[in-house]
Tab-separated table of C-alpha atoms and ligand atoms in Angstrom:
chain	number	residue	atom	x	y	z
A	1	MET	CA	62.808	-31.637	-51.479
A	2	THR	CA	62.807	-33.859	-54.430
A	3	ARG	CA	63.411	-33.586	-57.606
A	4	LEU	CA	60.530	-35.892	-59.598
A	5	PRO	CA	57.751	-34.253	-61.247
A	6	LYS	CA	54.938	-34.389	-58.962
A	7	ASN	CA	52.278	-36.829	-60.988
A	8	ARG	CA	55.219	-39.817	-60.626
A	9	GLN	CA	54.856	-39.422	-56.357
A	10	ASP	CA	51.782	-41.255	-56.702
A	11	TYR	CA	52.293	-44.626	-58.313
A	12	CYS	CA	50.047	-47.187	-57.242
A	13	MET	CA	52.139	-50.223	-57.144
A	14	LYS	CA	49.594	-52.634	-57.988
A	15	PHE	CA	49.200	-53.258	-61.518
A	16	CYS	CA	52.566	-51.850	-62.244
A	17	LYS	CA	54.675	-53.263	-65.483
A	18	THR	CA	57.854	-51.804	-64.246
A	19	CYS	CA	59.746	-51.271	-61.122
A	20	ALA	CA	62.861	-50.145	-60.729
A	21	LEU	CA	65.483	-50.240	-57.462
A	22	LEU	CA	67.691	-48.080	-56.961
A	23	LEU	CA	70.411	-48.900	-54.874
A	24	CYS	CA	71.627	-46.627	-52.278
A	25	ALA	CA	72.903	-48.474	-49.627
A	26	GLY	CA	76.534	-48.415	-50.061
A	27	LYS	CA	78.849	-47.132	-47.676
A	28	GLY	CA	80.788	-45.042	-50.402
A	29	GLU	CA	83.834	-46.031	-47.921
A	30	ARG	CA	86.599	-45.891	-51.286
A	31	SER	CA	84.900	-42.507	-52.301
A	32	GLY	CA	87.203	-40.591	-49.639
A	33	LEU	CA	83.943	-38.902	-48.132
A	34	ASP	CA	82.940	-39.821	-44.668
A	35	TYR	CA	78.825	-39.762	-45.925
A	36	ASN	CA	77.048	-41.889	-48.116
A	37	LYS	CA	78.504	-40.476	-51.953
A	38	ILE	CA	74.766	-40.173	-53.172
A	39	PHE	CA	74.554	-37.490	-51.075
A	40	TYR	CA	77.264	-35.432	-52.804
A	41	ARG	CA	76.644	-32.609	-54.897
A	42	LEU	CA	77.256	-32.564	-58.560
A	43	PRO	CA	78.600	-29.519	-60.355
A	44	GLN	CA	75.379	-29.912	-61.720
A	45	GLY	CA	73.967	-28.867	-58.304
A	46	ILE	CA	72.154	-31.710	-57.741
A	47	THR	CA	73.044	-34.557	-55.918
A	48	VAL	CA	73.906	-38.011	-57.199
A	49	LEU	CA	70.462	-39.193	-55.748
A	50	GLU	CA	68.390	-36.566	-57.017
A	51	LYS	CA	70.398	-37.258	-60.550
A	52	SER	CA	69.911	-40.638	-60.424
A	53	ILE	CA	66.034	-40.698	-59.819
A	54	ASP	CA	65.500	-38.468	-62.563
A	55	LEU	CA	67.429	-40.153	-64.845
A	56	LEU	CA	64.361	-43.318	-63.509
A	57	ALA	CA	61.398	-41.014	-63.138
A	58	LEU	CA	62.520	-39.755	-67.134
A	59	SER	CA	62.290	-43.780	-68.020
A	60	GLU	CA	59.836	-45.779	-68.792
A	61	ILE	CA	59.536	-47.027	-65.288
A	62	ASP	CA	55.620	-46.703	-63.250
A	63	LYS	CA	57.116	-47.306	-59.756
A	64	ILE	CA	60.771	-46.302	-58.317
A	65	VAL	CA	61.768	-47.796	-55.079
A	66	LEU	CA	64.760	-46.843	-53.552
A	67	VAL	CA	66.953	-49.673	-51.575
A	68	ILE	CA	68.944	-47.512	-48.253
A	69	SER	CA	71.094	-47.610	-45.480
A	70	PRO	CA	69.052	-47.482	-41.947
A	71	SER	CA	71.608	-44.828	-41.057
A	72	ASP	CA	70.108	-42.631	-43.861
A	73	GLU	CA	67.020	-42.628	-43.320
A	74	GLU	CA	65.986	-39.006	-42.251
A	75	ILE	CA	68.023	-36.783	-44.799
A	76	ILE	CA	67.187	-39.264	-47.838
A	77	LYS	CA	63.318	-38.054	-46.793
A	78	ASP	CA	64.659	-34.401	-47.328
A	79	PHE	CA	65.270	-35.628	-51.162
A	80	TRP	CA	62.511	-38.499	-51.565
A	81	GLN	CA	59.241	-38.870	-50.081
A	82	GLY	CA	58.544	-42.275	-51.916
A	83	ASP	CA	58.728	-45.950	-51.166
A	84	TYR	CA	61.909	-47.751	-49.836
A	85	ALA	CA	63.205	-50.691	-48.736
A	86	PHE	CA	66.272	-51.273	-46.113
A	87	GLY	CA	69.296	-52.601	-47.853
A	88	GLY	CA	71.384	-55.855	-46.201
A	89	GLN	CA	74.531	-57.603	-45.645
A	90	THR	CA	75.928	-57.633	-49.624
A	91	ARG	CA	74.970	-56.113	-52.637
A	92	ALA	CA	72.740	-59.401	-53.502
A	93	HIS	CA	70.973	-59.353	-50.325
A	94	SER	CA	70.172	-55.961	-50.495
A	95	VAL	CA	68.151	-56.601	-54.043
A	96	LYS	CA	66.795	-59.273	-52.497
A	97	ASN	CA	65.127	-56.903	-49.498
A	98	GLY	CA	63.243	-54.978	-52.555
A	99	LEU	CA	62.085	-57.804	-54.447
A	100	ASP	CA	60.126	-59.512	-51.329
A	101	PHE	CA	59.099	-55.475	-50.934
A	102	ILE	CA	57.856	-55.281	-54.463
A	103	ALA	CA	56.776	-58.715	-54.368
A	104	GLN	CA	54.750	-57.758	-51.234
A	105	LYS	CA	53.069	-54.752	-52.787
A	106	GLY	CA	51.859	-56.793	-55.618
A	107	GLY	CA	54.677	-57.301	-58.178
A	108	CYS	CA	55.384	-56.144	-61.340
A	109	ASP	CA	56.417	-57.452	-65.025
A	110	VAL	CA	60.193	-56.620	-65.596
A	111	VAL	CA	62.242	-54.951	-62.301
A	112	VAL	CA	65.443	-52.187	-63.209
A	113	ILE	CA	67.786	-52.383	-61.006
A	114	HIS	CA	70.410	-49.560	-61.081
A	115	ASP	CA	73.322	-48.499	-59.084
A	116	CYS	CA	72.642	-44.972	-57.818
A	117	ALA	CA	76.018	-44.370	-58.272
A	118	ARG	CA	75.726	-44.201	-61.836
A	119	PRO	CA	73.798	-40.960	-61.742
A	120	TYR	CA	75.203	-40.788	-65.619
A	121	ALA	CA	73.418	-43.572	-67.146
A	122	SER	CA	70.983	-42.136	-70.236
A	123	VAL	CA	67.232	-42.415	-70.441
A	124	ASN	CA	67.638	-44.199	-73.548
A	125	LEU	CA	69.893	-46.823	-72.134
A	126	VAL	CA	67.707	-47.706	-69.416
A	127	ASN	CA	64.614	-47.813	-71.574
A	128	ALA	CA	66.771	-50.374	-74.356
A	129	CYS	CA	67.395	-52.631	-71.020
A	130	ILE	CA	63.071	-52.446	-70.351
A	131	GLN	CA	62.632	-53.103	-74.032
A	132	SER	CA	65.253	-56.454	-73.940
A	133	ALA	CA	63.663	-57.569	-70.849
A	134	GLN	CA	60.079	-56.798	-72.264
A	135	ALA	CA	60.369	-58.967	-75.236
A	136	LEU	CA	63.574	-61.758	-74.106
A	137	GLY	CA	63.437	-61.527	-70.083
A	138	SER	CA	66.657	-59.911	-69.539
A	139	GLY	CA	68.909	-56.683	-70.973
A	140	VAL	CA	72.035	-56.099	-69.033
A	141	ALA	CA	74.010	-52.657	-69.753
A	142	GLY	CA	77.713	-53.890	-71.369
A	143	VAL	CA	79.901	-52.164	-72.881
A	144	THR	CA	83.968	-53.930	-74.211
A	145	PRO	CA	86.300	-53.367	-72.047
A	146	THR	CA	88.775	-50.708	-73.377
A	147	ASP	CA	92.124	-52.530	-71.579
A	148	THR	CA	93.201	-55.789	-72.730
A	149	ILE	CA	91.731	-58.205	-70.066
A	150	LYS	CA	94.359	-61.429	-69.270
A	151	ARG	CA	93.971	-64.006	-67.384
A	152	LYS	CA	96.374	-64.782	-64.498
A	153	ASN	CA	98.089	-67.633	-62.622
A	154	ASP	CA	100.179	-66.024	-59.811
A	155	ASP	CA	102.139	-63.406	-60.993
A	156	THR	CA	101.865	-64.686	-64.887
A	157	ILE	CA	99.611	-64.063	-67.618
A	158	ALA	CA	98.059	-67.374	-68.265
A	159	GLU	CA	95.596	-65.895	-70.794
A	160	ASN	CA	95.453	-63.766	-73.676
A	161	LEU	CA	91.694	-62.945	-73.837
A	162	ASP	CA	89.900	-61.802	-76.756
A	163	ARG	CA	88.404	-58.388	-75.946
A	164	ASN	CA	85.593	-58.762	-78.509
A	165	THR	CA	84.297	-61.651	-76.430
A	166	LEU	CA	84.113	-59.406	-73.269
A	167	VAL	CA	81.965	-57.191	-71.594
A	168	CYS	CA	81.937	-54.802	-68.602
A	169	VAL	CA	79.284	-54.729	-67.154
A	170	GLN	CA	77.034	-52.230	-66.255
A	171	THR	CA	73.873	-50.837	-64.310
A	172	PRO	CA	70.876	-50.768	-66.046
A	173	GLN	CA	70.173	-54.078	-65.698
A	174	ALA	CA	66.229	-55.152	-66.350
A	175	PHE	CA	64.601	-58.479	-66.153
A	176	ASP	CA	61.327	-60.159	-65.954
A	177	PHE	CA	60.368	-59.961	-62.391
A	178	ASP	CA	59.125	-63.616	-62.056
A	179	LYS	CA	62.101	-64.977	-63.398
A	180	LEU	CA	64.783	-63.010	-60.915
A	181	CYS	CA	62.602	-64.077	-57.926
A	182	LEU	CA	63.340	-67.999	-59.165
A	183	ALA	CA	67.077	-67.357	-59.923
A	184	TYR	CA	67.703	-65.395	-56.272
A	185	ALA	CA	65.854	-68.554	-54.180
A	186	LYS	CA	69.305	-70.195	-56.483
A	187	ALA	CA	71.842	-67.178	-55.480
A	188	THR	CA	74.734	-67.555	-53.498
A	189	TYR	CA	74.648	-64.128	-52.391
A	190	ASN	CA	78.458	-63.511	-52.884
A	191	GLU	CA	77.253	-62.908	-56.751
A	192	THR	CA	78.589	-58.974	-57.730
A	193	ASP	CA	75.758	-58.245	-59.972
A	194	ASP	CA	72.365	-59.648	-60.836
A	195	SER	CA	73.189	-60.713	-64.391
A	196	GLU	CA	75.445	-63.560	-62.230
A	197	ILE	CA	72.483	-64.814	-60.505
A	198	PHE	CA	70.101	-64.385	-63.133
A	199	SER	CA	72.168	-66.932	-65.121
A	200	ASN	CA	70.738	-69.369	-62.522
A	201	VAL	CA	67.704	-69.703	-64.776
A	202	ALA	CA	68.914	-67.367	-68.058
A	203	PRO	CA	72.031	-66.602	-69.775
A	204	ALA	CA	71.470	-62.637	-69.654
A	205	VAL	CA	71.129	-60.705	-72.863
A	206	VAL	CA	73.791	-57.730	-72.822
A	207	VAL	CA	72.173	-54.532	-73.881
A	208	ARG	CA	75.005	-51.862	-75.530
A	209	GLY	CA	76.397	-49.955	-72.665
A	210	GLU	CA	77.223	-46.604	-72.854
A	211	TYR	CA	81.276	-45.448	-72.097
A	212	THR	CA	79.953	-42.275	-69.953
A	213	ASN	CA	77.778	-44.800	-67.743
A	214	GLY	CA	80.678	-44.443	-64.963
A	215	LYS	CA	80.407	-45.486	-61.511
A	216	ILE	CA	81.963	-42.868	-59.045
A	217	THR	CA	84.175	-45.225	-56.431
A	218	THR	CA	86.313	-42.030	-55.270
A	219	CYS	CA	87.047	-38.388	-54.897
A	220	ALA	CA	88.790	-38.567	-58.289
A	221	ASP	CA	85.124	-39.478	-60.176
A	222	LEU	CA	83.595	-36.896	-58.304
A	223	SER	CA	84.541	-33.566	-59.557
A	224	ILE	CA	87.535	-31.241	-61.003
A	225	LYS	CA	87.162	-27.799	-61.893
A	226	VAL	CA	89.807	-25.416	-64.117
A	227	GLY	CA	89.514	-21.899	-63.052
A	228	SER	CA	91.413	-19.578	-65.048
A	229	GLY	CA	93.184	-15.554	-64.094
A	230	PHE	CA	94.439	-12.447	-65.216
A	231	ASP	CA	95.993	-9.304	-63.844
A	232	VAL	CA	98.053	-6.311	-65.531
A	233	HIS	CA	99.555	-3.955	-62.952
A	234	ARG	CA	101.074	-0.846	-63.929
A	235	LEU	CA	105.511	-0.366	-63.774
A	236	VAL	CA	106.262	2.597	-62.152
A	237	GLU	CA	109.696	3.990	-60.452
A	238	SER	CA	110.991	3.733	-57.148
A	239	ARG	CA	108.872	0.071	-55.984
A	240	LYS	CA	109.832	-2.801	-55.744
A	241	LEU	CA	109.298	-5.306	-58.808
A	242	ILE	CA	107.717	-8.209	-56.833
A	243	LEU	CA	106.860	-11.282	-59.805
A	244	GLY	CA	105.331	-14.886	-57.659
A	245	GLY	CA	106.434	-13.323	-54.417
A	246	VAL	CA	110.669	-12.779	-55.372
A	247	GLU	CA	112.016	-9.345	-55.396
A	248	ILE	CA	113.742	-9.083	-58.431
A	249	PRO	CA	115.916	-6.580	-59.011
A	250	HIS	CA	114.999	-4.118	-61.481
A	251	LYS	CA	114.957	-0.244	-62.158
A	252	MET	CA	111.107	0.040	-61.811
A	253	GLY	CA	108.383	-2.208	-59.734
A	254	LEU	CA	104.966	-2.746	-60.029
A	255	LEU	CA	102.176	-0.062	-58.800
A	256	GLY	CA	99.616	-1.350	-56.707
A	257	HIS	CA	97.427	-1.132	-53.320
A	258	SER	CA	99.092	-3.842	-52.052
A	259	ASP	CA	102.857	-5.625	-53.147
A	260	ALA	CA	101.271	-5.612	-56.816
A	261	ASP	CA	102.370	-9.352	-57.637
A	262	VAL	CA	100.595	-9.755	-60.390
A	263	VAL	CA	101.566	-13.576	-60.610
A	264	LEU	CA	100.086	-14.199	-57.436
A	265	HIS	CA	96.543	-11.833	-58.149
A	266	ALA	CA	96.304	-14.124	-61.589
A	267	ILE	CA	97.010	-16.878	-59.555
A	268	CYS	CA	94.559	-16.029	-56.801
A	269	ASP	CA	91.752	-14.996	-59.225
A	270	ALA	CA	92.167	-18.456	-61.128
A	271	ILE	CA	91.640	-20.496	-57.871
A	272	LEU	CA	88.692	-18.664	-57.243
A	273	SER	CA	87.452	-18.752	-60.403
A	274	ALA	CA	87.458	-22.359	-60.264
A	275	ALA	CA	86.022	-22.825	-56.643
A	276	ASN	CA	82.874	-20.372	-57.864
A	277	LEU	CA	84.355	-17.808	-55.455
A	278	PRO	CA	84.230	-14.161	-55.899
A	279	ASP	CA	87.594	-12.597	-57.548
A	280	ILE	CA	89.859	-11.007	-55.471
A	281	GLY	CA	88.654	-7.586	-55.878
A	282	VAL	CA	85.922	-8.889	-53.977
A	283	LEU	CA	87.506	-10.782	-51.198
A	284	PHE	CA	90.476	-8.115	-50.827
A	285	PRO	CA	89.568	-4.720	-51.842
A	286	ASP	CA	91.714	-2.026	-52.410
A	287	THR	CA	89.584	0.464	-50.227
A	288	ASP	CA	90.897	-1.694	-47.525
A	289	VAL	CA	93.400	-0.695	-45.357
A	290	ARG	CA	94.261	-3.765	-44.211
A	291	TYR	CA	95.948	-5.135	-47.728
A	292	GLU	CA	97.964	-1.671	-47.838
A	293	GLY	CA	101.435	-3.292	-48.702
A	294	ILE	CA	100.642	-6.536	-48.349
A	295	SER	CA	102.028	-9.184	-49.698
A	296	SER	CA	100.677	-11.143	-52.206
A	297	ALA	CA	101.970	-14.603	-50.664
A	298	ILE	CA	99.199	-13.462	-47.789
A	299	LEU	CA	96.636	-13.107	-49.759
A	300	LEU	CA	97.410	-16.082	-52.022
A	301	ARG	CA	97.109	-18.045	-48.788
A	302	GLN	CA	94.616	-16.783	-47.353
A	303	THR	CA	93.149	-17.769	-50.717
A	304	VAL	CA	93.613	-21.010	-50.787
A	305	ASP	CA	92.427	-21.605	-47.033
A	306	PHE	CA	89.350	-20.041	-48.008
A	307	ALA	CA	88.766	-22.617	-51.064
A	308	LYS	CA	89.680	-25.158	-48.608
A	309	ASN	CA	87.285	-23.590	-46.875
A	310	ASN	CA	84.515	-24.181	-49.371
A	311	GLY	CA	85.437	-27.640	-50.282
A	312	TYR	CA	88.004	-27.208	-52.991
A	313	SER	CA	91.909	-28.137	-53.153
A	314	LEU	CA	94.309	-26.868	-55.004
A	315	VAL	CA	95.979	-29.955	-57.393
A	316	ASN	CA	97.940	-27.698	-59.774
A	317	VAL	CA	98.904	-24.252	-61.030
A	318	SER	CA	100.475	-23.148	-63.945
A	319	ALA	CA	100.964	-19.151	-64.853
A	320	VAL	CA	102.108	-17.460	-67.746
A	321	ILE	CA	104.240	-13.602	-67.019
A	322	MET	CA	103.962	-11.428	-69.887
A	323	ALA	CA	107.268	-8.713	-69.327
A	324	GLU	CA	109.351	-7.143	-71.856
A	325	LYS	CA	111.904	-6.520	-69.509
A	326	PRO	CA	113.573	-7.364	-67.035
A	327	LYS	CA	114.567	-11.501	-68.696
A	328	LEU	CA	112.745	-13.646	-66.309
A	329	ALA	CA	114.137	-16.813	-67.426
A	330	PRO	CA	117.062	-16.953	-64.504
A	331	VAL	CA	114.406	-16.380	-62.038
A	332	ILE	CA	111.923	-18.574	-63.001
A	333	PRO	CA	113.053	-21.482	-60.957
A	334	LYS	CA	112.655	-19.489	-57.638
A	335	ILE	CA	109.327	-18.406	-58.577
A	336	ARG	CA	108.103	-21.948	-58.545
A	337	GLN	CA	109.551	-22.984	-55.953
A	338	SER	CA	108.041	-19.741	-54.176
A	339	ILE	CA	105.004	-20.203	-55.794
A	340	ALA	CA	105.223	-23.864	-54.370
A	341	ASN	CA	105.764	-22.875	-51.018
A	342	ILE	CA	102.893	-20.309	-50.350
A	343	CYS	CA	100.060	-23.185	-51.811
A	344	GLN	CA	102.189	-25.906	-50.162
A	345	LEU	CA	102.463	-27.923	-53.623
A	346	PRO	CA	105.162	-30.408	-54.655
A	347	VAL	CA	107.212	-27.716	-57.140
A	348	GLU	CA	106.020	-30.539	-60.251
A	349	ASN	CA	102.503	-29.633	-59.615
A	350	VAL	CA	103.329	-25.733	-60.500
A	351	ASN	CA	105.054	-24.098	-63.931
A	352	VAL	CA	105.661	-20.632	-64.907
A	353	SER	CA	106.697	-19.367	-67.945
A	354	ALA	CA	107.389	-15.902	-69.050
A	355	THR	CA	106.900	-14.327	-72.728
A	356	THR	CA	107.634	-11.148	-74.099
A	357	THR	CA	105.067	-9.400	-75.885
A	358	GLU	CA	107.607	-8.037	-78.765
A	359	LYS	CA	107.830	-4.446	-78.218
A	360	LEU	CA	103.628	-4.148	-78.803
A	361	GLY	CA	101.493	-2.697	-76.373
A	362	ILE	CA	101.870	-1.507	-72.763
A	363	ILE	CA	103.700	-4.669	-72.086
A	364	GLY	CA	106.268	-4.503	-74.903
A	365	GLN	CA	106.370	-0.374	-74.455
A	366	GLU	CA	107.506	-1.493	-70.781
A	367	GLN	CA	104.060	0.733	-69.180
A	368	GLY	CA	102.957	-2.532	-67.246
A	369	ILE	CA	103.574	-6.487	-66.254
A	370	ALA	CA	100.651	-9.377	-66.826
A	371	ALA	CA	100.026	-12.306	-65.666
A	372	SER	CA	97.718	-15.381	-67.042
A	373	ALA	CA	97.132	-18.835	-64.675
A	374	THR	CA	95.386	-21.721	-64.821
A	375	CYS	CA	94.591	-24.311	-62.003
A	376	LEU	CA	92.927	-27.514	-61.602
A	377	MET	CA	90.909	-27.773	-57.954
A	378	LYS	CA	89.708	-30.846	-56.413
A	379	ARG	CA	86.112	-31.297	-54.699
A	380	LEU	CA	87.071	-32.171	-51.276
B	401	MG	MG1	96.119	-7.190	-59.279
């Protein structure tokens, strides 16, 4: 299924003014995925590939050519029915193959080169690069570094560089097509971007880039999600009080179909919420006899596994217990450790705090205990 507007699909290459090469051939080894990261589905529900195609399709571009890895050819056809060329050994070889493909089809005036792994560039940025290339021969997106950059000699700093004279080069990069082809005739193929190769014929012109136009290289760039959960249970006599998987001596306990561990229930809902899954009431209905009197530690363990099977792993948990009595401060470390064990997290990634409600409302009048939880999940 393509994300392209229909009228973009059958452009005639000849006479087209602006062509784009979308570089999709990277192996994405650093992404931590076992597939090309361009097929990663973004939180918006579309793949990195579709998002980048949409970006170029909405820009002032007449023709898009994908540069792909031969091993991705079949799967790419599910997303793209237009032209494509095969990538080469290095990035420079891949671009050269793309330029040759365009040349064979009659060439163009301006060629835009863009990394598929930068799906968040804006249409305005692509168009600014094109306009610069039309007027000045080139337009390369770049931003001033936010870190202080130094030149080193072995392990010592050899030179302090003025940040304002430096630029972090991104894509899109747009060039006069004929000039870039001339520059490629002198390429060593060790270059890591096209502005370096273009310098064989002229210095490239920098266009103000965007800090939001980051390149997806690692799993951490791909997706993290926050979830929150909340639960309340009624306090009654002759029930055990279990909070965070720990039995706490008290004259009353929480009423519920399971062991009524309000803390673990809030954590379950936080996890399910972040992972886009139905809540605990749907997953473990209180009408199901299998869950009668069950330890909520089992439910939380199953929830963590369920989220994992749906592509999300837990990073950290933060929970707040709202109770008038008993005093929870002495048992907090034990509760933290218990939650960490159930979730298989380091204890420093689990935090629990407790509060009263100043004798106000159902909590303050000791009719019940409530808990809220927040968690961070990482897309696998
Ligand atoms: Mg509950």
